[in-house]
Every structure is written in structure tokens, then in C-alpha cells.
Amino acid sequence: MLKRTATKKIPVKGVPEPKEIQKPCSDCGKVKAIANKTKRLCATCVMKEKKEKQKVRKEIKRKLEKETISQSKLDQITSWLVRGAHINKCHACEITLDPKGLQCAHFVGRTKVATRYHLNNLLPACPRCNLYTPHHVWNLGKSLNRIWGTDTTEDMLQLSNKILKLSNYDRKLIYDVYRTCLTDIEQGNYSQDQKYQKLHEALKDYNKIVEPLLK
């Protein structure tokens, strides 16, 4: 019969260490349960730190959005400039409307980036003509030729075949040119011919930015 040998428990040597007394939170200094042991922060301070980080991230995001000129932002300032500088009427059906009731209509469609923001391709039009009347383009072309010269529409058609890729930096430059022109027109008491001259000057600055990028 096998004998079982009982193993004796070896007593722990030395005096047992006393339990650690709970230390205060390193941020608020209150004695609470520690939620973050690495930084020794209580749950309240952990949540506070989290909210502060979220606030910083939101501020950075807002700053980036403000500095970024998206395609839609550039569309918007271009539309404001076109409606603010031209006669308050639809240049397709000739009805008179308030600038807020007009839209920025394109002779060559918006899909062609090379002419999308070109001031010789844009005129105010009423929503009905711009959205629901395809033949309004013919009337826009006649108005463009009358305002900017007889070969304007032909130039726009040729230009639309070129490739243009705009970076955020390029859009920012165009945005600043158009915004400056719009502010000048809004603050000045200009005649219609003077407004056209302002658009012509803005178009010169636009071409300086865009022409090196065309392919």
C-alpha cells in the first residue's frame, strides 16, 4: 500500500506588508476610486480629460474646414459673384427677378471643370429655365456673345475640351479673387458697365491662376 506523504506548507518569511492606502487623484486631489491607474486619475477626471481632447479635435476640424476650399464653396462664391454683377433678370427668358431668386446658369455644363468657374461661361437664370428648359442654353449663348463678344461661346466650347485639375491651393486663390471682386461690387455704387469691367479684371486674375494648369 502506497503511503501518501503530506507536504508541509512553508510559512512566508518576514513580516507581511501592510495594504497600500488609497492615494488621491493626481488631478483633482480627491480620494476616489482610480479609473486610470497609469495617470492615477479618478473617473470624473478621466471623463474631463476625454471631453477636453474632443474639444481640441473639433477645433482642429473646424480650422481645417475653414481653410479648405471645396468645390461646393467655390461654386457658391462664383454664383454670388455672377448674380451680384449682372442685371437682375433671367438671361434666357428675360424675366426680372431678385438675385436671391436667380441661379447661376452654365452655357457649357458644370461637368467641364475648365469652364465651370469661367465668368464668360456663366449668367444668371431663373430656376425654371436653368433646371427644366434645356433650350435655355441657346439663349444664354446669345446673351454671352452680346456681353463679352461674338466669339465668346465658341471660345467656351473649345476651352471645355481641355483638362483642368484644381488643388485646394488653386481653389483658394480663385476663391479669394472672386470674393474680393464681389465685396468691391457690393460696397461700390457702380454702373452696369463698371460692374462688367470689374468682372473682366477678376477674369484676368482667374486666367493667371488657371492657364498654367490647363492640359
Short mmCIF file of C-alpha atoms in Angstrom, two decimals:
data_model
loop_
_atom_site.label_atom_id
_atom_site.label_comp_id
_atom_site.label_asym_id
_atom_site.label_seq_id
_atom_site.Cartn_x
_atom_site.Cartn_y
_atom_site.Cartn_z
CA MET A 1 0.00 0.00 0.00
CA LEU A 2 1.38 3.32 -1.08
CA LYS A 3 1.91 5.87 1.60
CA ARG A 4 0.92 9.42 0.92
CA THR A 5 3.46 11.93 2.02
CA ALA A 6 1.95 15.16 3.22
CA THR A 7 3.77 18.27 2.06
CA LYS A 8 4.26 20.80 4.73
CA LYS A 9 3.37 24.38 3.95
CA ILE A 10 6.34 26.64 4.13
CA PRO A 11 5.49 29.77 6.08
CA VAL A 12 6.05 33.14 4.41
CA LYS A 13 9.24 34.61 5.67
CA GLY A 14 9.27 38.04 7.10
CA VAL A 15 6.51 40.34 8.27
CA PRO A 16 3.55 40.67 5.86
CA GLU A 17 3.42 44.03 4.10
CA PRO A 18 0.52 46.30 5.05
CA LYS A 19 -2.10 47.03 2.40
CA GLU A 20 -1.49 50.17 0.36
CA ILE A 21 -3.60 53.10 1.46
CA GLN A 22 -5.63 54.61 -1.42
CA LYS A 23 -3.91 57.68 -2.83
CA PRO A 24 -5.71 60.79 -4.07
CA CYS A 25 -6.39 61.55 -7.74
CA SER A 26 -3.37 63.24 -9.33
CA ASP A 27 -5.62 65.88 -10.98
CA CYS A 28 -8.37 66.86 -8.57
CA GLY A 29 -6.61 65.64 -5.40
CA LYS A 30 -9.69 63.87 -4.06
CA VAL A 31 -9.50 60.35 -2.66
CA LYS A 32 -11.62 58.36 -5.08
CA ALA A 33 -11.52 55.07 -6.89
CA ILE A 34 -8.80 55.24 -9.54
CA ALA A 35 -10.12 54.72 -13.09
CA ASN A 36 -6.83 55.29 -14.91
CA LYS A 37 -4.03 53.65 -12.94
CA THR A 38 -1.27 54.86 -15.28
CA LYS A 39 -2.10 58.54 -14.75
CA ARG A 40 -3.76 57.93 -11.39
CA LEU A 41 -6.97 59.69 -12.40
CA CYS A 42 -10.42 59.22 -10.94
CA ALA A 43 -13.40 58.53 -13.20
CA THR A 44 -14.50 62.19 -13.12
CA CYS A 45 -11.08 63.43 -14.23
CA VAL A 46 -10.85 60.75 -16.93
CA MET A 47 -14.14 61.96 -18.38
CA LYS A 48 -12.97 65.58 -18.11
CA GLU A 49 -9.76 64.76 -19.98
CA LYS A 50 -11.75 62.94 -22.67
CA LYS A 51 -14.05 65.96 -23.22
CA GLU A 52 -11.06 68.31 -23.46
CA LYS A 53 -9.48 66.11 -26.14
CA GLN A 54 -12.76 66.04 -28.08
CA LYS A 55 -12.94 69.83 -27.88
CA VAL A 56 -9.41 70.15 -29.30
CA ARG A 57 -10.19 67.71 -32.12
CA LYS A 58 -13.36 69.64 -33.04
CA GLU A 59 -11.43 72.92 -33.06
CA ILE A 60 -8.80 71.46 -35.38
CA LYS A 61 -11.54 70.10 -37.65
CA ARG A 62 -13.29 73.49 -37.79
CA LYS A 63 -9.98 75.18 -38.64
CA LEU A 64 -9.28 72.70 -41.44
CA GLU A 65 -12.80 73.11 -42.85
CA LYS A 66 -12.38 76.89 -42.81
CA GLU A 67 -9.05 76.69 -44.64
CA THR A 68 -10.26 74.09 -47.14
CA ILE A 69 -11.98 75.48 -50.22
CA SER A 70 -14.12 72.66 -51.54
CA GLN A 71 -15.70 72.56 -54.98
CA SER A 72 -19.08 73.49 -53.46
CA LYS A 73 -17.59 76.55 -51.68
CA LEU A 74 -16.06 77.76 -54.92
CA ASP A 75 -19.37 77.13 -56.72
CA GLN A 76 -21.12 79.24 -54.11
CA ILE A 77 -18.85 82.30 -54.28
CA THR A 78 -18.88 82.11 -58.10
CA SER A 79 -22.69 82.02 -58.11
CA TRP A 80 -22.88 85.02 -55.74
CA LEU A 81 -20.49 86.99 -57.94
CA VAL A 82 -22.37 86.20 -61.17
CA ARG A 83 -25.75 87.09 -59.68
CA GLY A 84 -24.38 90.19 -57.97
CA ALA A 85 -22.62 91.65 -61.00
CA HIS A 86 -25.13 91.04 -63.79
CA ILE A 87 -28.54 92.59 -64.42
CA ASN A 88 -31.23 91.14 -62.15
CA LYS A 89 -33.01 89.10 -64.78
CA CYS A 90 -33.02 85.66 -66.32
CA HIS A 91 -30.73 85.87 -69.35
CA ALA A 92 -32.66 83.07 -71.02
CA CYS A 93 -36.33 84.14 -70.77
CA GLU A 94 -35.67 87.81 -69.84
CA ILE A 95 -37.97 87.90 -66.77
CA THR A 96 -36.84 90.22 -63.96
CA LEU A 97 -36.07 88.59 -60.61
CA ASP A 98 -34.33 89.39 -57.34
CA PRO A 99 -30.76 88.00 -57.21
CA LYS A 100 -31.85 85.55 -54.48
CA GLY A 101 -34.46 84.15 -56.85
CA LEU A 102 -31.94 83.62 -59.65
CA GLN A 103 -29.43 80.82 -60.19
CA CYS A 104 -26.00 80.72 -61.79
CA ALA A 105 -26.53 79.05 -65.17
CA HIS A 106 -23.72 77.48 -67.24
CA PHE A 107 -23.51 77.71 -71.04
CA VAL A 108 -21.15 74.70 -71.03
CA GLY A 109 -22.27 72.25 -68.34
CA ARG A 110 -20.79 72.07 -64.85
CA THR A 111 -19.13 68.73 -65.57
CA LYS A 112 -16.46 70.52 -67.63
CA VAL A 113 -14.05 71.84 -65.00
CA ALA A 114 -12.16 74.04 -67.46
CA THR A 115 -15.23 76.25 -67.90
CA ARG A 116 -17.06 75.58 -64.63
CA TYR A 117 -15.81 78.77 -62.93
CA HIS A 118 -15.06 80.81 -66.05
CA LEU A 119 -17.01 84.08 -65.88
CA ASN A 120 -17.54 84.10 -69.66
CA ASN A 121 -19.47 80.84 -69.30
CA LEU A 122 -21.88 81.98 -66.60
CA LEU A 123 -25.01 84.11 -66.42
CA PRO A 124 -27.98 84.45 -64.03
CA ALA A 125 -31.09 82.48 -64.97
CA CYS A 126 -34.39 81.67 -63.34
CA PRO A 127 -34.78 78.18 -61.78
CA ARG A 128 -37.36 77.17 -64.40
CA CYS A 129 -35.03 77.83 -67.33
CA ASN A 130 -31.92 76.53 -65.59
CA LEU A 131 -33.46 73.27 -64.37
CA TYR A 132 -36.34 72.43 -66.67
CA THR A 133 -35.80 74.15 -70.03
CA PRO A 134 -32.92 72.57 -71.99
CA HIS A 135 -33.06 75.08 -74.85
CA HIS A 136 -32.23 77.92 -72.42
CA VAL A 137 -28.57 77.26 -73.28
CA TRP A 138 -29.14 78.76 -76.75
CA ASN A 139 -30.46 81.99 -75.23
CA LEU A 140 -27.62 82.07 -72.70
CA GLY A 141 -25.15 81.79 -75.55
CA LYS A 142 -26.71 84.76 -77.35
CA SER A 143 -26.53 86.83 -74.13
CA LEU A 144 -22.89 85.86 -73.55
CA ASN A 145 -21.94 86.86 -77.09
CA ARG A 146 -23.72 90.18 -76.64
CA ILE A 147 -21.94 90.96 -73.35
CA TRP A 148 -18.43 89.58 -73.92
CA GLY A 149 -18.08 89.43 -77.70
CA THR A 150 -19.32 87.43 -80.68
CA ASP A 151 -16.81 84.58 -80.32
CA THR A 152 -17.40 84.00 -76.60
CA THR A 153 -19.50 80.84 -76.91
CA GLU A 154 -17.10 79.32 -79.46
CA ASP A 155 -14.18 80.02 -77.11
CA MET A 156 -16.03 78.37 -74.23
CA LEU A 157 -16.77 75.26 -76.29
CA GLN A 158 -13.11 74.91 -77.26
CA LEU A 159 -11.90 75.58 -73.73
CA SER A 160 -14.27 72.95 -72.30
CA ASN A 161 -12.34 70.22 -74.14
CA LYS A 162 -9.22 70.91 -72.07
CA ILE A 163 -8.44 69.12 -68.81
CA LEU A 164 -8.20 71.14 -65.61
CA LYS A 165 -7.39 69.75 -62.17
CA LEU A 166 -7.58 72.17 -59.27
CA SER A 167 -5.89 71.59 -55.92
CA ASN A 168 -7.16 73.11 -52.70
CA TYR A 169 -4.48 75.80 -53.09
CA ASP A 170 -5.72 76.66 -56.60
CA ARG A 171 -9.34 76.81 -55.45
CA LYS A 172 -8.31 79.08 -52.58
CA LEU A 173 -6.63 81.51 -54.99
CA ILE A 174 -9.71 81.64 -57.24
CA TYR A 175 -12.00 81.96 -54.21
CA ASP A 176 -10.04 84.97 -52.92
CA VAL A 177 -10.15 86.68 -56.33
CA TYR A 178 -13.92 86.23 -56.67
CA ARG A 179 -14.66 87.17 -53.07
CA THR A 180 -12.63 90.38 -53.39
CA CYS A 181 -14.45 91.27 -56.61
CA LEU A 182 -17.85 90.54 -55.07
CA THR A 183 -17.10 92.66 -51.99
CA ASP A 184 -15.96 95.53 -54.21
CA ILE A 185 -19.14 95.38 -56.30
CA GLU A 186 -21.41 95.16 -53.25
CA GLN A 187 -19.78 98.11 -51.50
CA GLY A 188 -19.38 100.35 -54.54
CA ASN A 189 -22.07 102.29 -56.38
CA TYR A 190 -21.12 101.09 -59.86
CA SER A 191 -22.95 101.29 -63.16
CA GLN A 192 -23.58 98.09 -65.10
CA ASP A 193 -20.65 98.79 -67.45
CA GLN A 194 -18.37 99.31 -64.45
CA LYS A 195 -19.54 96.01 -62.97
CA TYR A 196 -18.66 94.28 -66.24
CA GLN A 197 -15.23 95.89 -66.03
CA LYS A 198 -14.80 94.51 -62.52
CA LEU A 199 -15.73 91.04 -63.79
CA HIS A 200 -13.23 91.44 -66.63
CA GLU A 201 -10.47 92.29 -64.14
CA ALA A 202 -11.39 89.30 -61.95
CA LEU A 203 -11.31 87.08 -65.05
CA LYS A 204 -7.77 88.26 -65.82
CA ASP A 205 -6.64 87.17 -62.34
CA TYR A 206 -8.52 83.90 -62.77
CA ASN A 207 -6.75 83.18 -66.05
CA LYS A 208 -3.35 83.81 -64.46
CA ILE A 209 -4.13 81.04 -61.95
CA VAL A 210 -5.76 78.56 -64.32
CA GLU A 211 -3.90 78.84 -67.66
CA PRO A 212 -0.68 77.14 -66.41
CA LEU A 213 -2.82 74.18 -65.21
CA LEU A 214 -4.74 73.55 -68.45
CA LYS A 215 -3.82 70.50 -70.49
#
